[in-house]
Coordinates of N, CA and C in Angstrom, one line a residue:
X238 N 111.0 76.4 101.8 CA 110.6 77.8 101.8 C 109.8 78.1 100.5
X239 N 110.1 77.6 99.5 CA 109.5 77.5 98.1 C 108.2 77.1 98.0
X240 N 107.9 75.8 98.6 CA 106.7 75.2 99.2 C 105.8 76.2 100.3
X241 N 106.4 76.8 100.9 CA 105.2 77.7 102.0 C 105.1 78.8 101.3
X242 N 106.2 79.4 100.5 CA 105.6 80.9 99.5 C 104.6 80.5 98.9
X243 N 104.8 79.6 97.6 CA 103.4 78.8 96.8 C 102.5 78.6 97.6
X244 N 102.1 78.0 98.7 CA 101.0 77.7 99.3 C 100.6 78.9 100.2
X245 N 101.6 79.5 100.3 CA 100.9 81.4 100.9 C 100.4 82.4 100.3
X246 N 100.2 82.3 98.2 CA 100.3 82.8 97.5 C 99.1 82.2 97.3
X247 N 98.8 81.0 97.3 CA 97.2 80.4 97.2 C 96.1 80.6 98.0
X248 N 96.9 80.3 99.2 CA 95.6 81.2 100.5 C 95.2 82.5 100.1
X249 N 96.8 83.5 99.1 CA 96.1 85.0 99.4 C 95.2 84.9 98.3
X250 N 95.7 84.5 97.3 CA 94.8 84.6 96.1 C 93.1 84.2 96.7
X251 N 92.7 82.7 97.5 CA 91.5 82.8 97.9 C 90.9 83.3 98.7
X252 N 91.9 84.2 99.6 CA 90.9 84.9 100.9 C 91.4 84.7 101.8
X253 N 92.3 83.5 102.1 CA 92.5 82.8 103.5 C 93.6 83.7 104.0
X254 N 93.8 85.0 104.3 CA 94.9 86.1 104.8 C 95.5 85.2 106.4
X255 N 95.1 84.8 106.8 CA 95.6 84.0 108.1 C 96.4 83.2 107.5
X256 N 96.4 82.0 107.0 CA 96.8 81.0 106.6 C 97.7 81.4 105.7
X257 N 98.0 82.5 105.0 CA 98.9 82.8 103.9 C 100.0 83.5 104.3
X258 N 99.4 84.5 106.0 CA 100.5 85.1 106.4 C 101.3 84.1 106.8
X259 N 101.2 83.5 107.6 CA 101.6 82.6 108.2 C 102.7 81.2 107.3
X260 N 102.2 81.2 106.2 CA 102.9 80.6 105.0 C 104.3 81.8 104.9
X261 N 104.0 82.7 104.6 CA 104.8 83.5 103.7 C 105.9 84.2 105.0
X262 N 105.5 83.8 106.4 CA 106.3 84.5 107.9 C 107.5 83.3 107.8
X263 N 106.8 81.9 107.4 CA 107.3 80.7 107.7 C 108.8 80.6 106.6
X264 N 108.0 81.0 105.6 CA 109.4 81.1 104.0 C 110.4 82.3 104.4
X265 N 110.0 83.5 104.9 CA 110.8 84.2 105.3 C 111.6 83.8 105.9
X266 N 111.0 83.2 107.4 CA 112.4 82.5 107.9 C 113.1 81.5 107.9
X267 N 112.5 80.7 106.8 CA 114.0 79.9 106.0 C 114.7 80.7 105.4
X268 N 114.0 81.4 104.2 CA 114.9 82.3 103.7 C 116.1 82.6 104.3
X269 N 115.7 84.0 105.2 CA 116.6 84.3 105.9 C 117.4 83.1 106.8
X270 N 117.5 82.2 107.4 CA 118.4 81.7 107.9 C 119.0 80.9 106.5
X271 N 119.0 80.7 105.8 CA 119.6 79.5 104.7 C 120.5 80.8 103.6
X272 N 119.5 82.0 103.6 CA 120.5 83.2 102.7 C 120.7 84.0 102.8
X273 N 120.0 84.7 104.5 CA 120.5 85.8 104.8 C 119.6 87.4 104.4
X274 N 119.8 88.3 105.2 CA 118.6 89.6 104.8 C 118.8 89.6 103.3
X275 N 120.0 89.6 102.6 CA 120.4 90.5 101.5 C 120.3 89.7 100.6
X276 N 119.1 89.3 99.8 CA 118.7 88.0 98.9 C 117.8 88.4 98.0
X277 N 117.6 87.7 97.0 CA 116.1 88.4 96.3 C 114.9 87.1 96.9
X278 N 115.3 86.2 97.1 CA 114.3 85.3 98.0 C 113.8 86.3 99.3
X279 N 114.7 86.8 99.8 CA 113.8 87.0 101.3 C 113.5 88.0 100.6
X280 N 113.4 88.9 99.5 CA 112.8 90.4 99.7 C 111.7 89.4 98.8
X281 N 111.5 89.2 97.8 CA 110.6 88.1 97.4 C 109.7 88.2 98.7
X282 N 110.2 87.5 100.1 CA 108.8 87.2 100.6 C 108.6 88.0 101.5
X283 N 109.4 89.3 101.9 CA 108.6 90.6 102.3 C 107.8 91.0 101.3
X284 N 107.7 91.2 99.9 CA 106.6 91.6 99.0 C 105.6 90.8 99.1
X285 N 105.8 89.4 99.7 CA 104.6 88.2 99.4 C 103.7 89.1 101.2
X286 N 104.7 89.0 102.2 CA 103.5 89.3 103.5 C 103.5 90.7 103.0
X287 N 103.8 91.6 102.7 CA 103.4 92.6 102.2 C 101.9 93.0 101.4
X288 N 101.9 91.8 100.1 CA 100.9 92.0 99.6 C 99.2 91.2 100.6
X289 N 99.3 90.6 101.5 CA 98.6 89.7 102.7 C 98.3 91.3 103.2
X290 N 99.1 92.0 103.8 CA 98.7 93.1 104.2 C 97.8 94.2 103.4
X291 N 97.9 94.6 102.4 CA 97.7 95.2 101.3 C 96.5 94.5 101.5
X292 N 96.0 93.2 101.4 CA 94.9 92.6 101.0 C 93.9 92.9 102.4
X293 N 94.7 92.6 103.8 CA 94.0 92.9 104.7 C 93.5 94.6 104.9
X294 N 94.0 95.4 104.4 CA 93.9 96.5 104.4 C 94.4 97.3 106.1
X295 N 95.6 96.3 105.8 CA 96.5 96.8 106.7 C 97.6 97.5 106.3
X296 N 97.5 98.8 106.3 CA 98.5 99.4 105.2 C 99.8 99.6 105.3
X297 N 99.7 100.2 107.2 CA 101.0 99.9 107.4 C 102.0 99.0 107.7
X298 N 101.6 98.0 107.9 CA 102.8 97.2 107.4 C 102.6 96.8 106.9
X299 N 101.7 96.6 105.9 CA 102.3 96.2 104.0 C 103.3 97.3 103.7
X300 N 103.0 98.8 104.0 CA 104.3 99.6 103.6 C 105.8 99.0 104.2
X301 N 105.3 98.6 105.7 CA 107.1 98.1 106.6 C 107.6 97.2 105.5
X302 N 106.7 96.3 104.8 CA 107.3 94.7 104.4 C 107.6 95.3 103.0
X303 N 106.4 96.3 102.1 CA 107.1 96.2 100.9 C 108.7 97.2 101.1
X304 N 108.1 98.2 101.9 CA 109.8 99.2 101.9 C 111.3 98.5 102.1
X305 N 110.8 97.3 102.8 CA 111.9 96.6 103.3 C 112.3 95.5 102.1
X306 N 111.5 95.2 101.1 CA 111.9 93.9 99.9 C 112.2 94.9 99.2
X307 N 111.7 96.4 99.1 CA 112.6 97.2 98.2 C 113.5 97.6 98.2
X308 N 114.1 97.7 99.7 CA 115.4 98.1 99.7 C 116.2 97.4 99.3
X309 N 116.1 95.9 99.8 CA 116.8 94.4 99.4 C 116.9 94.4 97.7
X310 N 115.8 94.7 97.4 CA 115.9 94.4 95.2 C 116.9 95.8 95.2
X311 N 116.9 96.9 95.3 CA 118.1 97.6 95.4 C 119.1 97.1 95.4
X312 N 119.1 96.9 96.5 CA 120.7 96.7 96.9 C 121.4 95.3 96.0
X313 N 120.5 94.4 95.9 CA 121.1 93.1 95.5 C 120.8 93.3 94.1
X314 N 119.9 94.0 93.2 CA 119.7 93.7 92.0 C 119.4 94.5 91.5
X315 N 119.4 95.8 92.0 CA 119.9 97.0 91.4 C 118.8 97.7 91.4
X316 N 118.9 99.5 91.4 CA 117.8 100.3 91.1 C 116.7 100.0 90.2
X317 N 117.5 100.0 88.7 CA 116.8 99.9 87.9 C 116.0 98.4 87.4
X318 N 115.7 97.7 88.4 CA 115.7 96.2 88.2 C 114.1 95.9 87.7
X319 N 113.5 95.3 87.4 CA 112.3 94.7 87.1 C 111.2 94.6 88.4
X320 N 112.4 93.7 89.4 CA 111.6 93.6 90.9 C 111.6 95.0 91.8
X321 N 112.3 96.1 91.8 CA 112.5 97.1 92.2 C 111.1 97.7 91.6
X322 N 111.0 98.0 90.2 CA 110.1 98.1 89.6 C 108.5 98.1 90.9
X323 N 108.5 96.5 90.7 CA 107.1 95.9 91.3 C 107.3 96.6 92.7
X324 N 108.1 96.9 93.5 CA 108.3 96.9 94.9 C 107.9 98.5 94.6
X325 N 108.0 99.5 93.8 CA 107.8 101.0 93.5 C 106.4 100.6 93.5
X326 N 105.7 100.0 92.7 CA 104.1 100.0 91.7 C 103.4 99.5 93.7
X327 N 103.9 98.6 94.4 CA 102.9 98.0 95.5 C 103.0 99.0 96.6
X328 N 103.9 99.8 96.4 CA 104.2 100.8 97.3 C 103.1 101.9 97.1
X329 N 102.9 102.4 95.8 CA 102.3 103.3 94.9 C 101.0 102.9 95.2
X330 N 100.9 101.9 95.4 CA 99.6 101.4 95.7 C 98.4 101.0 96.7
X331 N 99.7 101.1 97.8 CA 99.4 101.4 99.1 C 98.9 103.3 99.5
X332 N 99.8 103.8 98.8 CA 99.4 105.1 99.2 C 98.8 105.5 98.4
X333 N 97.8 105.1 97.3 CA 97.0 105.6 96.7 C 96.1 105.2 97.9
X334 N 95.5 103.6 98.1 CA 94.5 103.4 98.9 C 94.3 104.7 99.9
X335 N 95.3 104.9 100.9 CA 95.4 105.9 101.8 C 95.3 107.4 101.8
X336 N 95.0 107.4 100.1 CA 94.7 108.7 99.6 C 95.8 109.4 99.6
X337 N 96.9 109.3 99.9 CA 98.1 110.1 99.6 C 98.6 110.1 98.1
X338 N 98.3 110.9 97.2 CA 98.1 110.8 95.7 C 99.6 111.3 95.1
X339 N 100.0 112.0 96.1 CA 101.5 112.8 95.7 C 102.6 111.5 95.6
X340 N 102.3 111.0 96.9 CA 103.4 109.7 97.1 C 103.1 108.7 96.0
X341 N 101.8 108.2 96.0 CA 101.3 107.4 94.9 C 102.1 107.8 93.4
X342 N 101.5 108.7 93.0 CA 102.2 108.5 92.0 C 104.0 109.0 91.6
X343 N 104.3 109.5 92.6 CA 106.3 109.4 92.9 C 106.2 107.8 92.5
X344 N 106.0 107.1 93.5 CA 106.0 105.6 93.2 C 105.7 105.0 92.1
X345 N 104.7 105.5 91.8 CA 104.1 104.3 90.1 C 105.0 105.5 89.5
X346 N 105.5 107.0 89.3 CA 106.0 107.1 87.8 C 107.2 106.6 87.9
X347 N 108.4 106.6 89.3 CA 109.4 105.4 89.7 C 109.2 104.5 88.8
X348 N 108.2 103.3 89.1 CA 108.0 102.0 88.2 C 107.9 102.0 86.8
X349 N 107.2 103.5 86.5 CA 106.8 103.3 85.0 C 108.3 103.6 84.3
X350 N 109.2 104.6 84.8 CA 110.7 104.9 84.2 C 111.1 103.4 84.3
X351 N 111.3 102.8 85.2 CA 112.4 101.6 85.0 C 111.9 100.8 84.2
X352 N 110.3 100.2 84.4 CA 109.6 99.6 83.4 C 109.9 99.9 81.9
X353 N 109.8 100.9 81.5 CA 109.7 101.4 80.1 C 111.5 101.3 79.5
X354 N 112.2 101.7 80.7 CA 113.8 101.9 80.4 C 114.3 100.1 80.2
X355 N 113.5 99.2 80.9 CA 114.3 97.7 81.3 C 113.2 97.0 80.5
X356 N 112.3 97.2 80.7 CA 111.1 95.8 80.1 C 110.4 96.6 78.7
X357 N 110.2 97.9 78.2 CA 110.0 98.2 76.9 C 108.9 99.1 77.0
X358 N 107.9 99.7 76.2 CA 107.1 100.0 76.3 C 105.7 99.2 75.4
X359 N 106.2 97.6 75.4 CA 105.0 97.3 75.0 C 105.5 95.8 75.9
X360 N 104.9 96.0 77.2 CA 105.3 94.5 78.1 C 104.2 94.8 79.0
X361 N 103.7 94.0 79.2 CA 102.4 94.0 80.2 C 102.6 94.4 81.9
X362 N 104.0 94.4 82.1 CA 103.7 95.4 83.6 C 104.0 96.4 83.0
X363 N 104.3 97.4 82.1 CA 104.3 98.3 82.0 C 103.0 98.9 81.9
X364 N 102.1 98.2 81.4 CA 100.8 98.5 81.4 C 100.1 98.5 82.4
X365 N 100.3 97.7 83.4 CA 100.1 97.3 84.9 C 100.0 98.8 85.6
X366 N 101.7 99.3 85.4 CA 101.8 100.5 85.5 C 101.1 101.9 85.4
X367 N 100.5 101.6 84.3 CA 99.7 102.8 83.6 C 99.1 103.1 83.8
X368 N 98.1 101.7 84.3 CA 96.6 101.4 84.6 C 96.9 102.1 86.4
X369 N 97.9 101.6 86.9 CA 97.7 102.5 88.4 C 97.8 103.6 88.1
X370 N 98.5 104.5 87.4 CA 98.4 105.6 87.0 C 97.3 106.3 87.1
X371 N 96.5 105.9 86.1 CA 95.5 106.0 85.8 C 94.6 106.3 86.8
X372 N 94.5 104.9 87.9 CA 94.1 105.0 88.9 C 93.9 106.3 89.9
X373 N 95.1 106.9 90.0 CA 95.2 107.2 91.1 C 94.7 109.1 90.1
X374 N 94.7 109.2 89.2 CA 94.3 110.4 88.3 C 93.1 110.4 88.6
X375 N 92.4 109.1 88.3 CA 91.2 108.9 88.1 C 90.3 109.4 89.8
X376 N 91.3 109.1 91.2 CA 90.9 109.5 92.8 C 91.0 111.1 92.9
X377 N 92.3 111.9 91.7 CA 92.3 112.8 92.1 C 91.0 114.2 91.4
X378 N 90.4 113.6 90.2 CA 89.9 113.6 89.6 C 89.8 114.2 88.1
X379 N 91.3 113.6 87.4 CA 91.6 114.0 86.4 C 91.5 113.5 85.6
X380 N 90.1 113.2 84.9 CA 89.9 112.2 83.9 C 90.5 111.8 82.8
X381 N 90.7 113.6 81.9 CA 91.9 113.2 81.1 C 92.9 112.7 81.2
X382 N 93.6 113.0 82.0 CA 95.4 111.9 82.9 C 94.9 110.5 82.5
X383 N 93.9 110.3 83.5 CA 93.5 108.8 83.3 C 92.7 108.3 82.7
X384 N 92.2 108.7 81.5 CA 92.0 108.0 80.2 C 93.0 107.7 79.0
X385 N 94.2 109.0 79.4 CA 95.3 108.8 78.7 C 96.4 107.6 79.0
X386 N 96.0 107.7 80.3 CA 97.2 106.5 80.8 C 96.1 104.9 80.7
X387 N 95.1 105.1 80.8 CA 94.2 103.6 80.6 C 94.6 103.3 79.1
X388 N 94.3 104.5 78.3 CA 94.1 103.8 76.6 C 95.4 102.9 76.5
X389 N 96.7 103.8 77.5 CA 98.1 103.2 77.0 C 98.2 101.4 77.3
X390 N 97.8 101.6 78.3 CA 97.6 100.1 78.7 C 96.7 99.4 78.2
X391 N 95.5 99.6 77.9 CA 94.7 98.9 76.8 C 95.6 98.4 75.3
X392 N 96.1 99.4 75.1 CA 97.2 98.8 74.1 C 97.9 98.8 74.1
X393 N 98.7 98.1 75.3 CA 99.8 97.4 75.3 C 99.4 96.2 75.3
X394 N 98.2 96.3 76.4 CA 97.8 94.4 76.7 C 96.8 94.0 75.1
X395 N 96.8 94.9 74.6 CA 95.9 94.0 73.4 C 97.1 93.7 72.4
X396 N 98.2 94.2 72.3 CA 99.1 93.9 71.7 C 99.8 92.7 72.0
X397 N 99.8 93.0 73.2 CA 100.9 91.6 74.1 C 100.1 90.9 74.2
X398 N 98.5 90.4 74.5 CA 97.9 89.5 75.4 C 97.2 88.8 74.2
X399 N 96.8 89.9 73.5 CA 95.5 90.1 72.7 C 94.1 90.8 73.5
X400 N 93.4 90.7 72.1 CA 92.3 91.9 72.3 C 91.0 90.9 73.4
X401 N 90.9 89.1 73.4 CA 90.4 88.9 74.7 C 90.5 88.3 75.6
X402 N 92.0 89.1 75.7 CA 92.3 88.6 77.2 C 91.7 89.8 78.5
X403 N 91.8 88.9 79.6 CA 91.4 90.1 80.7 C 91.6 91.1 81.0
X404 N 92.9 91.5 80.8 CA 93.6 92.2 81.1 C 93.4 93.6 80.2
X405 N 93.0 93.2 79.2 CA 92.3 93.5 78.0 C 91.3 94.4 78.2
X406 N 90.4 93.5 78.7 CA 88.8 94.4 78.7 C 89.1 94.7 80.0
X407 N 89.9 94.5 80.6 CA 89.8 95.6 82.0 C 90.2 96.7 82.1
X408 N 91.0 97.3 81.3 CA 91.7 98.0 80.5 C 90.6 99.2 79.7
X409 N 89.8 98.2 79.0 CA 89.1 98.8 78.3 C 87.9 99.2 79.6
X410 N 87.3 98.7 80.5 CA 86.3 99.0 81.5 C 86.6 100.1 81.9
X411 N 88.3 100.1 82.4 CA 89.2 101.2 82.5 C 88.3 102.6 82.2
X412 N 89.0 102.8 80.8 CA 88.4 103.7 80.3 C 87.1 104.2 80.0
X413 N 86.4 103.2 80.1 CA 84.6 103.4 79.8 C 84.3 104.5 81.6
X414 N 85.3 103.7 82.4 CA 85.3 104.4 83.5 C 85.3 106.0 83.6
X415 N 86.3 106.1 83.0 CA 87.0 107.4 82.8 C 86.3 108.5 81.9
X416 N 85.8 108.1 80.7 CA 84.6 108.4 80.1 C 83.7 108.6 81.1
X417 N 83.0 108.2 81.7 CA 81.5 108.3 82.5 C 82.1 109.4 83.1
X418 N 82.9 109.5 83.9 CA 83.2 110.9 84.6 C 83.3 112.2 83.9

């Protein structure tokens, strides 16, 4: 199962959404037969076809697959958990795409509390966080919101990553963004 998530995570990373669902349908169901619905492996690989969808810009069921790994990181590993976290921010993220901005950000400020409460306020998904934030300010068109939430993430990741990592100047694009508006 370990073997077909890794190699479903490579297809999605290059494009190949066929070949990765199908990776990641395949680990599910080892998962599930070897551990059962209530695992962080199988909710693990509802987020993996979840994000395949997300990439297809199939939205609704990326929402079925991520709602469904989030329930599972709930229940097995608690509300406030790291992976609950991530399962809030892909959720958040879906319904920004879809323009629903209210939902969106319930979801990302969800991740940013647990993030900030569990992982710190200077850890790079929390900045992850901010930057969706940001994002989704940025659709509704509140540039202030999201320049304020870009800068945070710019320095967090210059702190944590440094000043040239990617994550870094994207951060900072971020805001050059936010500026122009």
């Amino acid at each position: 199962a370990m073997s077909y998530n890794n190699i479903g995570i490579v297809y999605d990373t290059i494009g190949n959404y066929d070949n990765a669902l199908k990776c990641h349908l395949r680990a599910l169901e080892i998962y599930k037969r070897n551990y059962g619905e209530e695992h962080p492996h199988t909710a693990t690989s509802y987020n993996n076809i979840g994000n395949v969808y997300n990439n297809l810009e199939q939205y609704d069921q990326a929402l079925e697959y991520y709602t469904k790994g989030l329930e599972i990181r709930k229940s097995v590993l608690g509300e406030e958990s790291p992976e609950a976290a991530s399962s809030y921010d892909n959720i958040g993220l879906v319904y920004n795409y879809l323009g629903q901005y209210d939902k969106s950000l319930w979801y990302h400020s969800r991740a940013l509390e647990i993030r900030e409460d569990v992982l710190g306020l200077e850890n790079p998904d929390t900045a992850l966080t901010y930057n969706n934030i940001g994002f989704v300010y940025s659709h509704l068109g509140e540039y202030d919101k999201s320049f304020t939430y870009f800068l945070k993430a710019a320095h967090i990741y210059e702190v944590t990553l440094g000043p040239e990592a990617p994550d870094t100047a994207m951060s900072y694009n971020n805001i050059g963004g936010a500026y122009y508006y």
